[in-house]
């Protein structure tokens, strides 16, 4: 009789374990997809992969990235077709962003990082020279946007020798319109052509090629970015802090969600509220992607493996254990 009771207890225990496991599995399978916005730039892809890995392996939600222009992904968030944006450049968007925060269509979760810059840059050797490379200063007094007309010949457009060439931003990015209109307001368009590359990699390849050859280059870039971490660059700034390009200066880079995610996945929202990094973290990841020909996912895994000092504070202990086990 004792043997029978013992056997019955074992059967019931196993059945209960299977039942609980099945319920848990079914619960995870029923969790809705969490969709990340992907505007195409590399630092955003990196953050999507870091957050996505934690959400998938720590919280059991499937994730995916949805690509599109700034206007398209913002509309997607407003319509609740996209759940999360990990890198909102707040000042770039201006009233468009503020109005949607006020209306509740966008929910601000945290500031991802705020130690950033974007605008026009030149290699520092253009201004200061580089004795080790035998490069003489090409534009020693270049500092402000208003100085650019004096040096258009240094940055000569290979397709229009009567003007200089500025490598601009990418069509579809909000900063592109701000930069183009601002340079026109300064009258820079009279001595320079504004050239739009077809992709972010196009900007970076153009810069890298010029830098490695010690040639003059002027164009748009931003931090964090692998080229900014790898090369010595100097920003060309406005004299007036309130000039037409002031809106693309240093700014808060927010993480936002649509209005339904806090109710649908409150534990994920709580995690994203704790998510905070720096330009240095992204620069390191982007250099790794470039130098090692790695993917954004591989860079995210490297970060999670090596920087527990950063991300363990974002999640509860039991979630962290699941993520570490998945790594």
PDB file of C-alpha atoms in Angstrom:
ATOM      1  CA  UNK A   1       0.000   0.000   0.000  1.00  0.00           C
ATOM      2  CA  UNK A   2       2.850   2.329   0.863  1.00  0.00           C
ATOM      3  CA  UNK A   3       4.465   1.540  -2.491  1.00  0.00           C
ATOM      4  CA  UNK A   4       1.192   2.308  -4.273  1.00  0.00           C
ATOM      5  CA  UNK A   5       0.820   5.641  -2.467  1.00  0.00           C
ATOM      6  CA  UNK A   6       4.396   6.521  -3.247  1.00  0.00           C
ATOM      7  CA  UNK A   7       3.876   5.670  -6.915  1.00  0.00           C
ATOM      8  CA  UNK A   8       0.639   7.689  -6.981  1.00  0.00           C
ATOM      9  CA  UNK A   9       2.411  10.675  -5.429  1.00  0.00           C
ATOM     10  CA  UNK A  10       5.152  10.497  -8.051  1.00  0.00           C
ATOM     11  CA  UNK A  11       2.653  10.309 -10.907  1.00  0.00           C
ATOM     12  CA  UNK A  12       0.696  13.274  -9.551  1.00  0.00           C
ATOM     13  CA  UNK A  13       3.895  15.291  -9.077  1.00  0.00           C
ATOM     14  CA  UNK A  14       5.045  14.610 -12.617  1.00  0.00           C
ATOM     15  CA  UNK A  15       1.594  15.440 -13.988  1.00  0.00           C
ATOM     16  CA  UNK A  16       1.498  18.692 -12.049  1.00  0.00           C
ATOM     17  CA  UNK A  17       4.969  19.654 -13.296  1.00  0.00           C
ATOM     18  CA  UNK A  18       3.955  18.934 -16.878  1.00  0.00           C
ATOM     19  CA  UNK A  19       0.733  20.902 -16.427  1.00  0.00           C
ATOM     20  CA  UNK A  20       2.534  23.922 -14.965  1.00  0.00           C
ATOM     21  CA  UNK A  21       5.172  23.768 -17.691  1.00  0.00           C
ATOM     22  CA  UNK A  22       2.505  23.558 -20.373  1.00  0.00           C
ATOM     23  CA  UNK A  23       0.642  26.506 -18.911  1.00  0.00           C
ATOM     24  CA  UNK A  24       3.868  28.511 -18.725  1.00  0.00           C
ATOM     25  CA  UNK A  25       4.769  27.597 -22.299  1.00  0.00           C
ATOM     26  CA  UNK A  26       1.283  28.417 -23.516  1.00  0.00           C
ATOM     27  CA  UNK A  27       1.410  31.747 -21.649  1.00  0.00           C
ATOM     28  CA  UNK A  28       4.663  32.700 -23.373  1.00  0.00           C
ATOM     29  CA  UNK A  29       3.330  31.594 -26.752  1.00  0.00           C
ATOM     30  CA  UNK A  30       0.297  33.852 -26.279  1.00  0.00           C
ATOM     31  CA  UNK A  31       2.429  36.944 -25.694  1.00  0.00           C
ATOM     32  CA  UNK A  32       2.050  39.422 -28.522  1.00  0.00           C
ATOM     33  CA  UNK A  33       4.919  40.499 -30.751  1.00  0.00           C
ATOM     34  CA  UNK A  34       6.781  43.633 -29.664  1.00  0.00           C
ATOM     35  CA  UNK A  35       7.767  45.660 -32.717  1.00  0.00           C
ATOM     36  CA  UNK A  36      10.791  47.988 -32.724  1.00  0.00           C
ATOM     37  CA  UNK A  37      11.195  50.964 -35.063  1.00  0.00           C
ATOM     38  CA  UNK A  38      14.224  50.817 -37.361  1.00  0.00           C
ATOM     39  CA  UNK A  39      15.049  54.087 -39.141  1.00  0.00           C
ATOM     40  CA  UNK A  40      18.203  52.565 -40.599  1.00  0.00           C
ATOM     41  CA  UNK A  41      21.034  54.048 -38.558  1.00  0.00           C
ATOM     42  CA  UNK A  42      23.482  51.688 -36.877  1.00  0.00           C
ATOM     43  CA  UNK A  43      23.263  52.821 -33.246  1.00  0.00           C
ATOM     44  CA  UNK A  44      19.483  52.325 -33.333  1.00  0.00           C
ATOM     45  CA  UNK A  45      19.957  48.820 -34.732  1.00  0.00           C
ATOM     46  CA  UNK A  46      22.364  48.046 -31.880  1.00  0.00           C
ATOM     47  CA  UNK A  47      19.935  49.235 -29.190  1.00  0.00           C
ATOM     48  CA  UNK A  48      17.087  47.321 -30.830  1.00  0.00           C
ATOM     49  CA  UNK A  49      19.140  44.131 -30.605  1.00  0.00           C
ATOM     50  CA  UNK A  50      20.151  44.691 -26.969  1.00  0.00           C
ATOM     51  CA  UNK A  51      16.599  45.426 -25.842  1.00  0.00           C
ATOM     52  CA  UNK A  52      15.164  42.717 -28.105  1.00  0.00           C
ATOM     53  CA  UNK A  53      17.461  40.029 -26.694  1.00  0.00           C
ATOM     54  CA  UNK A  54      16.500  40.914 -23.121  1.00  0.00           C
ATOM     55  CA  UNK A  55      12.789  41.059 -23.950  1.00  0.00           C
ATOM     56  CA  UNK A  56      12.799  37.747 -25.830  1.00  0.00           C
ATOM     57  CA  UNK A  57      14.944  35.717 -23.446  1.00  0.00           C
ATOM     58  CA  UNK A  58      14.126  37.482 -20.193  1.00  0.00           C
ATOM     59  CA  UNK A  59      10.431  38.230 -20.598  1.00  0.00           C
ATOM     60  CA  UNK A  60       9.347  35.695 -23.222  1.00  0.00           C
ATOM     61  CA  UNK A  61       7.974  38.124 -25.812  1.00  0.00           C
ATOM     62  CA  UNK A  62       8.789  37.663 -29.507  1.00  0.00           C
ATOM     63  CA  UNK A  63      10.229  40.794 -31.157  1.00  0.00           C
ATOM     64  CA  UNK A  64      10.826  42.139 -34.639  1.00  0.00           C
ATOM     65  CA  UNK A  65      12.249  45.295 -36.229  1.00  0.00           C
ATOM     66  CA  UNK A  66      10.235  47.308 -38.731  1.00  0.00           C
ATOM     67  CA  UNK A  67      12.105  49.606 -41.105  1.00  0.00           C
ATOM     68  CA  UNK A  68      10.940  52.901 -42.523  1.00  0.00           C
ATOM     69  CA  UNK A  69      11.562  56.632 -42.781  1.00  0.00           C
ATOM     70  CA  UNK A  70      11.177  58.853 -39.730  1.00  0.00           C
ATOM     71  CA  UNK A  71       7.671  59.907 -40.815  1.00  0.00           C
ATOM     72  CA  UNK A  72       6.627  56.308 -41.486  1.00  0.00           C
ATOM     73  CA  UNK A  73       7.786  54.887 -38.154  1.00  0.00           C
ATOM     74  CA  UNK A  74       6.299  57.769 -36.159  1.00  0.00           C
ATOM     75  CA  UNK A  75       2.986  57.192 -37.899  1.00  0.00           C
ATOM     76  CA  UNK A  76       3.374  53.491 -37.117  1.00  0.00           C
ATOM     77  CA  UNK A  77       3.821  54.254 -33.413  1.00  0.00           C
ATOM     78  CA  UNK A  78       0.826  56.584 -33.440  1.00  0.00           C
ATOM     79  CA  UNK A  79      -1.306  53.876 -35.075  1.00  0.00           C
ATOM     80  CA  UNK A  80       0.054  51.269 -32.631  1.00  0.00           C
ATOM     81  CA  UNK A  81       1.605  49.231 -35.450  1.00  0.00           C
ATOM     82  CA  UNK A  82       5.062  49.827 -33.923  1.00  0.00           C
ATOM     83  CA  UNK A  83       5.571  49.514 -30.186  1.00  0.00           C
ATOM     84  CA  UNK A  84       8.986  50.961 -29.293  1.00  0.00           C
ATOM     85  CA  UNK A  85      11.512  53.465 -30.602  1.00  0.00           C
ATOM     86  CA  UNK A  86      14.886  53.241 -28.845  1.00  0.00           C
ATOM     87  CA  UNK A  87      16.427  56.458 -30.243  1.00  0.00           C
ATOM     88  CA  UNK A  88      14.176  59.480 -30.631  1.00  0.00           C
ATOM     89  CA  UNK A  89      16.286  62.566 -31.387  1.00  0.00           C
ATOM     90  CA  UNK A  90      13.879  64.851 -29.604  1.00  0.00           C
ATOM     91  CA  UNK A  91      14.976  68.308 -30.735  1.00  0.00           C
ATOM     92  CA  UNK A  92      15.151  67.191 -34.367  1.00  0.00           C
ATOM     93  CA  UNK A  93      11.445  66.412 -34.279  1.00  0.00           C
ATOM     94  CA  UNK A  94      10.442  69.583 -32.426  1.00  0.00           C
ATOM     95  CA  UNK A  95       6.694  70.207 -32.139  1.00  0.00           C
ATOM     96  CA  UNK A  96       5.902  66.970 -33.973  1.00  0.00           C
ATOM     97  CA  UNK A  97       7.302  65.048 -31.016  1.00  0.00           C
ATOM     98  CA  UNK A  98       6.099  67.339 -28.239  1.00  0.00           C
ATOM     99  CA  UNK A  99       2.528  67.358 -29.544  1.00  0.00           C
ATOM    100  CA  UNK A 100       2.335  63.553 -29.623  1.00  0.00           C
ATOM    101  CA  UNK A 101       3.761  63.291 -26.120  1.00  0.00           C
ATOM    102  CA  UNK A 102       1.170  65.776 -24.912  1.00  0.00           C
ATOM    103  CA  UNK A 103      -1.668  63.950 -26.697  1.00  0.00           C
ATOM    104  CA  UNK A 104      -0.593  60.614 -25.242  1.00  0.00           C
ATOM    105  CA  UNK A 105       0.080  58.989 -28.623  1.00  0.00           C
ATOM    106  CA  UNK A 106       3.735  58.650 -27.599  1.00  0.00           C
ATOM    107  CA  UNK A 107       4.785  57.575 -24.111  1.00  0.00           C
ATOM    108  CA  UNK A 108       8.252  58.703 -23.024  1.00  0.00           C
ATOM    109  CA  UNK A 109       9.911  55.876 -21.091  1.00  0.00           C
ATOM    110  CA  UNK A 110      13.461  57.107 -20.506  1.00  0.00           C
ATOM    111  CA  UNK A 111      16.439  59.039 -21.873  1.00  0.00           C
ATOM    112  CA  UNK A 112      18.679  56.507 -23.608  1.00  0.00           C
ATOM    113  CA  UNK A 113      21.626  58.939 -23.703  1.00  0.00           C
ATOM    114  CA  UNK A 114      22.257  62.685 -23.891  1.00  0.00           C
ATOM    115  CA  UNK A 115      26.018  63.005 -24.545  1.00  0.00           C
ATOM    116  CA  UNK A 116      25.676  63.456 -28.292  1.00  0.00           C
ATOM    117  CA  UNK A 117      26.326  65.864 -31.157  1.00  0.00           C
ATOM    118  CA  UNK A 118      25.327  66.105 -34.800  1.00  0.00           C
ATOM    119  CA  UNK A 119      26.032  68.525 -37.591  1.00  0.00           C
ATOM    120  CA  UNK A 120      28.879  69.310 -39.975  1.00  0.00           C
ATOM    121  CA  UNK A 121      32.362  67.952 -39.315  1.00  0.00           C
ATOM    122  CA  UNK A 122      35.794  68.112 -40.919  1.00  0.00           C
ATOM    123  CA  UNK A 123      38.807  65.919 -40.155  1.00  0.00           C
ATOM    124  CA  UNK A 124      40.846  67.818 -37.564  1.00  0.00           C
ATOM    125  CA  UNK A 125      43.887  67.748 -39.863  1.00  0.00           C
ATOM    126  CA  UNK A 126      41.992  70.054 -42.258  1.00  0.00           C
ATOM    127  CA  UNK A 127      42.296  72.810 -39.624  1.00  0.00           C
ATOM    128  CA  UNK A 128      45.384  71.831 -37.643  1.00  0.00           C
ATOM    129  CA  UNK A 129      47.344  69.660 -40.057  1.00  0.00           C
ATOM    130  CA  UNK A 130      48.988  66.390 -39.033  1.00  0.00           C
ATOM    131  CA  UNK A 131      52.787  66.442 -38.773  1.00  0.00           C
ATOM    132  CA  UNK A 132      53.055  62.675 -38.432  1.00  0.00           C
ATOM    133  CA  UNK A 133      51.264  62.202 -41.739  1.00  0.00           C
ATOM    134  CA  UNK A 134      52.939  65.161 -43.422  1.00  0.00           C
ATOM    135  CA  UNK A 135      49.643  67.037 -43.792  1.00  0.00           C
ATOM    136  CA  UNK A 136      49.719  70.848 -43.694  1.00  0.00           C
ATOM    137  CA  UNK A 137      46.694  72.805 -42.393  1.00  0.00           C
ATOM    138  CA  UNK A 138      44.269  73.385 -45.274  1.00  0.00           C
ATOM    139  CA  UNK A 139      41.752  75.725 -43.610  1.00  0.00           C
ATOM    140  CA  UNK A 140      43.467  76.983 -40.438  1.00  0.00           C
ATOM    141  CA  UNK A 141      40.820  79.584 -39.549  1.00  0.00           C
ATOM    142  CA  UNK A 142      37.782  77.416 -40.235  1.00  0.00           C
ATOM    143  CA  UNK A 143      35.582  77.280 -37.157  1.00  0.00           C
ATOM    144  CA  UNK A 144      32.082  78.527 -37.919  1.00  0.00           C
ATOM    145  CA  UNK A 145      29.455  77.818 -40.572  1.00  0.00           C
ATOM    146  CA  UNK A 146      29.888  81.424 -41.696  1.00  0.00           C
ATOM    147  CA  UNK A 147      33.564  80.714 -42.503  1.00  0.00           C
ATOM    148  CA  UNK A 148      32.691  78.074 -45.097  1.00  0.00           C
ATOM    149  CA  UNK A 149      32.422  80.390 -48.150  1.00  0.00           C
ATOM    150  CA  UNK A 150      36.112  81.300 -47.698  1.00  0.00           C
ATOM    151  CA  UNK A 151      37.153  77.674 -48.157  1.00  0.00           C
ATOM    152  CA  UNK A 152      34.886  76.264 -50.846  1.00  0.00           C
ATOM    153  CA  UNK A 153      37.892  75.596 -53.073  1.00  0.00           C
ATOM    154  CA  UNK A 154      39.368  73.255 -50.476  1.00  0.00           C
ATOM    155  CA  UNK A 155      36.229  71.097 -50.621  1.00  0.00           C
ATOM    156  CA  UNK A 156      35.777  71.303 -54.399  1.00  0.00           C
ATOM    157  CA  UNK A 157      32.882  69.351 -55.881  1.00  0.00           C
ATOM    158  CA  UNK A 158      34.401  66.849 -58.374  1.00  0.00           C
ATOM    159  CA  UNK A 159      31.325  67.227 -60.587  1.00  0.00           C
ATOM    160  CA  UNK A 160      31.054  71.024 -60.379  1.00  0.00           C
ATOM    161  CA  UNK A 161      34.470  72.633 -60.038  1.00  0.00           C
ATOM    162  CA  UNK A 162      32.986  76.071 -59.473  1.00  0.00           C
ATOM    163  CA  UNK A 163      31.593  75.086 -56.068  1.00  0.00           C
ATOM    164  CA  UNK A 164      32.484  73.091 -52.987  1.00  0.00           C
ATOM    165  CA  UNK A 165      30.650  69.935 -51.952  1.00  0.00           C
ATOM    166  CA  UNK A 166      29.070  69.285 -48.558  1.00  0.00           C
ATOM    167  CA  UNK A 167      28.129  65.678 -47.874  1.00  0.00           C
ATOM    168  CA  UNK A 168      24.651  66.045 -46.442  1.00  0.00           C
ATOM    169  CA  UNK A 169      22.313  63.832 -44.478  1.00  0.00           C
ATOM    170  CA  UNK A 170      20.047  61.182 -45.940  1.00  0.00           C
ATOM    171  CA  UNK A 171      16.785  62.108 -47.608  1.00  0.00           C
ATOM    172  CA  UNK A 172      13.926  61.118 -45.303  1.00  0.00           C
ATOM    173  CA  UNK A 173      15.779  61.896 -42.074  1.00  0.00           C
ATOM    174  CA  UNK A 174      14.354  64.928 -40.277  1.00  0.00           C
ATOM    175  CA  UNK A 175      17.840  66.389 -39.799  1.00  0.00           C
ATOM    176  CA  UNK A 176      18.301  66.516 -43.587  1.00  0.00           C
ATOM    177  CA  UNK A 177      15.645  69.177 -44.047  1.00  0.00           C
ATOM    178  CA  UNK A 178      16.907  71.181 -41.058  1.00  0.00           C
ATOM    179  CA  UNK A 179      20.503  71.072 -42.285  1.00  0.00           C
ATOM    180  CA  UNK A 180      19.642  71.903 -45.893  1.00  0.00           C
ATOM    181  CA  UNK A 181      17.387  74.839 -44.969  1.00  0.00           C
ATOM    182  CA  UNK A 182      19.868  76.121 -42.370  1.00  0.00           C
ATOM    183  CA  UNK A 183      22.798  76.162 -44.799  1.00  0.00           C
ATOM    184  CA  UNK A 184      20.608  77.930 -47.336  1.00  0.00           C
ATOM    185  CA  UNK A 185      19.666  80.542 -44.742  1.00  0.00           C
ATOM    186  CA  UNK A 186      23.384  81.153 -44.175  1.00  0.00           C
ATOM    187  CA  UNK A 187      23.893  81.536 -47.941  1.00  0.00           C
ATOM    188  CA  UNK A 188      26.270  78.560 -48.038  1.00  0.00           C
ATOM    189  CA  UNK A 189      24.365  77.208 -51.044  1.00  0.00           C
ATOM    190  CA  UNK A 190      25.890  80.008 -53.132  1.00  0.00           C
ATOM    191  CA  UNK A 191      29.359  78.436 -52.861  1.00  0.00           C
ATOM    192  CA  UNK A 192      28.580  74.789 -52.070  1.00  0.00           C
ATOM    193  CA  UNK A 193      26.468  71.987 -53.491  1.00  0.00           C
ATOM    194  CA  UNK A 194      24.611  69.913 -50.913  1.00  0.00           C
ATOM    195  CA  UNK A 195      25.052  66.256 -51.846  1.00  0.00           C
ATOM    196  CA  UNK A 196      22.753  63.594 -50.351  1.00  0.00           C
ATOM    197  CA  UNK A 197      24.258  60.078 -50.192  1.00  0.00           C
ATOM    198  CA  UNK A 198      21.821  57.202 -50.525  1.00  0.00           C
ATOM    199  CA  UNK A 199      22.588  55.676 -47.132  1.00  0.00           C
ATOM    200  CA  UNK A 200      24.390  56.188 -43.843  1.00  0.00           C
ATOM    201  CA  UNK A 201      27.110  53.828 -45.009  1.00  0.00           C
ATOM    202  CA  UNK A 202      27.564  56.118 -48.011  1.00  0.00           C
ATOM    203  CA  UNK A 203      28.362  59.034 -45.682  1.00  0.00           C
ATOM    204  CA  UNK A 204      30.754  56.964 -43.590  1.00  0.00           C
ATOM    205  CA  UNK A 205      32.559  55.390 -46.547  1.00  0.00           C
ATOM    206  CA  UNK A 206      33.036  58.838 -48.089  1.00  0.00           C
ATOM    207  CA  UNK A 207      34.533  60.122 -44.837  1.00  0.00           C
ATOM    208  CA  UNK A 208      36.697  57.059 -44.215  1.00  0.00           C
ATOM    209  CA  UNK A 209      38.145  57.134 -47.736  1.00  0.00           C
ATOM    210  CA  UNK A 210      39.007  60.821 -47.456  1.00  0.00           C
ATOM    211  CA  UNK A 211      40.475  60.438 -43.966  1.00  0.00           C
ATOM    212  CA  UNK A 212      42.686  57.478 -44.844  1.00  0.00           C
ATOM    213  CA  UNK A 213      44.047  59.435 -47.828  1.00  0.00           C
ATOM    214  CA  UNK A 214      44.523  62.665 -45.873  1.00  0.00           C
ATOM    215  CA  UNK A 215      42.126  64.552 -48.140  1.00  0.00           C
ATOM    216  CA  UNK A 216      39.753  67.433 -47.295  1.00  0.00           C
ATOM    217  CA  UNK A 217      36.199  66.440 -46.421  1.00  0.00           C
ATOM    218  CA  UNK A 218      33.197  68.236 -44.969  1.00  0.00           C
ATOM    219  CA  UNK A 219      29.840  66.704 -44.248  1.00  0.00           C
ATOM    220  CA  UNK A 220      27.139  65.615 -41.898  1.00  0.00           C
ATOM    221  CA  UNK A 221      27.672  63.113 -39.144  1.00  0.00           C
ATOM    222  CA  UNK A 222      26.641  62.480 -35.580  1.00  0.00           C
ATOM    223  CA  UNK A 223      27.677  60.829 -32.357  1.00  0.00           C
ATOM    224  CA  UNK A 224      27.427  57.993 -31.570  1.00  0.00           C
ATOM    225  CA  UNK A 225      28.870  56.598 -34.778  1.00  0.00           C
ATOM    226  CA  UNK A 226      31.842  54.343 -35.478  1.00  0.00           C
ATOM    227  CA  UNK A 227      33.613  56.928 -37.622  1.00  0.00           C
ATOM    228  CA  UNK A 228      33.357  59.499 -34.839  1.00  0.00           C
ATOM    229  CA  UNK A 229      34.928  56.994 -32.465  1.00  0.00           C
ATOM    230  CA  UNK A 230      37.654  55.976 -34.907  1.00  0.00           C
ATOM    231  CA  UNK A 231      38.707  59.284 -36.476  1.00  0.00           C
ATOM    232  CA  UNK A 232      39.738  62.668 -35.053  1.00  0.00           C
ATOM    233  CA  UNK A 233      36.979  65.006 -36.225  1.00  0.00           C
ATOM    234  CA  UNK A 234      36.104  68.637 -35.453  1.00  0.00           C
ATOM    235  CA  UNK A 235      32.563  70.037 -35.652  1.00  0.00           C
ATOM    236  CA  UNK A 236      31.903  73.227 -37.601  1.00  0.00           C
ATOM    237  CA  UNK A 237      29.535  75.172 -35.399  1.00  0.00           C
ATOM    238  CA  UNK A 238      27.310  78.250 -35.410  1.00  0.00           C
ATOM    239  CA  UNK A 239      28.437  81.515 -33.838  1.00  0.00           C
ATOM    240  CA  UNK A 240      24.958  82.032 -32.453  1.00  0.00           C
ATOM    241  CA  UNK A 241      23.541  79.384 -30.106  1.00  0.00           C
ATOM    242  CA  UNK A 242      20.095  80.244 -31.463  1.00  0.00           C
ATOM    243  CA  UNK A 243      21.016  79.969 -35.144  1.00  0.00           C
ATOM    244  CA  UNK A 244      19.005  78.049 -37.754  1.00  0.00           C
ATOM    245  CA  UNK A 245      20.845  74.803 -36.931  1.00  0.00           C
ATOM    246  CA  UNK A 246      20.386  75.043 -33.159  1.00  0.00           C
ATOM    247  CA  UNK A 247      17.677  72.375 -33.206  1.00  0.00           C
ATOM    248  CA  UNK A 248      20.165  69.672 -34.222  1.00  0.00           C
ATOM    249  CA  UNK A 249      22.624  70.372 -31.392  1.00  0.00           C
ATOM    250  CA  UNK A 250      23.100  68.154 -28.299  1.00  0.00           C
ATOM    251  CA  UNK A 251      19.764  66.793 -27.139  1.00  0.00           C
ATOM    252  CA  UNK A 252      18.008  64.091 -25.153  1.00  0.00           C
ATOM    253  CA  UNK A 253      17.725  60.827 -27.056  1.00  0.00           C
ATOM    254  CA  UNK A 254      14.488  59.338 -25.726  1.00  0.00           C
ATOM    255  CA  UNK A 255      13.033  55.851 -25.648  1.00  0.00           C
ATOM    256  CA  UNK A 256       9.302  55.910 -26.352  1.00  0.00           C
ATOM    257  CA  UNK A 257       6.448  53.453 -26.740  1.00  0.00           C
ATOM    258  CA  UNK A 258       2.990  53.638 -28.223  1.00  0.00           C
ATOM    259  CA  UNK A 259       0.056  54.255 -25.901  1.00  0.00           C
ATOM    260  CA  UNK A 260      -1.000  50.593 -25.623  1.00  0.00           C
ATOM    261  CA  UNK A 261       2.293  48.932 -24.639  1.00  0.00           C
ATOM    262  CA  UNK A 262       2.246  49.969 -20.942  1.00  0.00           C
ATOM    263  CA  UNK A 263      -0.998  48.046 -20.454  1.00  0.00           C
ATOM    264  CA  UNK A 264      -0.115  45.140 -22.754  1.00  0.00           C
ATOM    265  CA  UNK A 265       3.433  44.532 -21.442  1.00  0.00           C
ATOM    266  CA  UNK A 266       3.947  46.498 -18.220  1.00  0.00           C
ATOM    267  CA  UNK A 267       7.018  44.486 -17.192  1.00  0.00           C
ATOM    268  CA  UNK A 268       8.717  45.286 -20.505  1.00  0.00           C
ATOM    269  CA  UNK A 269       7.876  48.967 -20.122  1.00  0.00           C
ATOM    270  CA  UNK A 270       9.383  48.916 -16.628  1.00  0.00           C
ATOM    271  CA  UNK A 271      12.591  47.458 -18.098  1.00  0.00           C
ATOM    272  CA  UNK A 272      12.721  50.130 -20.816  1.00  0.00           C
ATOM    273  CA  UNK A 273      12.240  52.839 -18.187  1.00  0.00           C
ATOM    274  CA  UNK A 274      15.518  51.640 -16.647  1.00  0.00           C
ATOM    275  CA  UNK A 275      17.391  51.425 -19.961  1.00  0.00           C
ATOM    276  CA  UNK A 276      20.147  54.061 -20.059  1.00  0.00           C
ATOM    277  CA  UNK A 277      23.436  54.089 -21.958  1.00  0.00           C
ATOM    278  CA  UNK A 278      25.903  56.599 -23.426  1.00  0.00           C
ATOM    279  CA  UNK A 279      27.417  57.652 -26.730  1.00  0.00           C
ATOM    280  CA  UNK A 280      30.628  55.912 -25.648  1.00  0.00           C
ATOM    281  CA  UNK A 281      28.823  52.566 -25.307  1.00  0.00           C
ATOM    282  CA  UNK A 282      27.328  52.895 -28.769  1.00  0.00           C
ATOM    283  CA  UNK A 283      30.623  54.100 -30.288  1.00  0.00           C
ATOM    284  CA  UNK A 284      32.369  50.994 -28.910  1.00  0.00           C
ATOM    285  CA  UNK A 285      29.677  48.743 -30.365  1.00  0.00           C
ATOM    286  CA  UNK A 286      29.752  50.464 -33.741  1.00  0.00           C
ATOM    287  CA  UNK A 287      33.544  50.294 -33.956  1.00  0.00           C
ATOM    288  CA  UNK A 288      33.281  46.566 -33.242  1.00  0.00           C
ATOM    289  CA  UNK A 289      30.696  46.159 -35.998  1.00  0.00           C
ATOM    290  CA  UNK A 290      32.911  48.002 -38.449  1.00  0.00           C
ATOM    291  CA  UNK A 291      36.304  46.517 -37.529  1.00  0.00           C
ATOM    292  CA  UNK A 292      35.142  42.922 -37.114  1.00  0.00           C
ATOM    293  CA  UNK A 293      32.490  42.966 -39.861  1.00  0.00           C
ATOM    294  CA  UNK A 294      30.044  41.954 -37.137  1.00  0.00           C
ATOM    295  CA  UNK A 295      26.261  42.283 -37.080  1.00  0.00           C
ATOM    296  CA  UNK A 296      24.276  44.492 -34.732  1.00  0.00           C
ATOM    297  CA  UNK A 297      23.087  41.297 -33.017  1.00  0.00           C
ATOM    298  CA  UNK A 298      26.678  40.149 -32.443  1.00  0.00           C
ATOM    299  CA  UNK A 299      27.575  43.560 -31.024  1.00  0.00           C
ATOM    300  CA  UNK A 300      24.561  43.369 -28.695  1.00  0.00           C
ATOM    301  CA  UNK A 301      25.590  39.938 -27.415  1.00  0.00           C
ATOM    302  CA  UNK A 302      29.155  41.189 -26.862  1.00  0.00           C
ATOM    303  CA  UNK A 303      27.770  44.105 -24.862  1.00  0.00           C
ATOM    304  CA  UNK A 304      25.532  41.856 -22.767  1.00  0.00           C
ATOM    305  CA  UNK A 305      28.416  39.478 -22.074  1.00  0.00           C
ATOM    306  CA  UNK A 306      30.951  42.166 -21.192  1.00  0.00           C
ATOM    307  CA  UNK A 307      28.928  44.989 -19.617  1.00  0.00           C
ATOM    308  CA  UNK A 308      26.881  43.377 -16.878  1.00  0.00           C
ATOM    309  CA  UNK A 309      27.920  46.382 -14.796  1.00  0.00           C
ATOM    310  CA  UNK A 310      25.552  48.416 -16.979  1.00  0.00           C
ATOM    311  CA  UNK A 311      22.556  46.263 -17.878  1.00  0.00           C
ATOM    312  CA  UNK A 312      22.034  44.213 -14.697  1.00  0.00           C
ATOM    313  CA  UNK A 313      20.560  47.352 -13.122  1.00  0.00           C
ATOM    314  CA  UNK A 314      17.853  47.440 -15.799  1.00  0.00           C
ATOM    315  CA  UNK A 315      16.089  44.199 -14.876  1.00  0.00           C
ATOM    316  CA  UNK A 316      15.078  42.091 -11.832  1.00  0.00           C
ATOM    317  CA  UNK A 317      17.434  39.299 -10.771  1.00  0.00           C
ATOM    318  CA  UNK A 318      15.273  36.466 -12.137  1.00  0.00           C
ATOM    319  CA  UNK A 319      15.110  38.146 -15.569  1.00  0.00           C
ATOM    320  CA  UNK A 320      18.867  38.715 -15.563  1.00  0.00           C
ATOM    321  CA  UNK A 321      19.442  35.027 -14.839  1.00  0.00           C
ATOM    322  CA  UNK A 322      17.352  34.038 -17.866  1.00  0.00           C
ATOM    323  CA  UNK A 323      19.262  36.445 -20.109  1.00  0.00           C
ATOM    324  CA  UNK A 324      22.635  35.223 -18.851  1.00  0.00           C
ATOM    325  CA  UNK A 325      21.581  31.622 -19.403  1.00  0.00           C
ATOM    326  CA  UNK A 326      20.519  32.448 -22.976  1.00  0.00           C
ATOM    327  CA  UNK A 327      23.914  34.020 -23.649  1.00  0.00           C
TER     328      UNK A 327
END
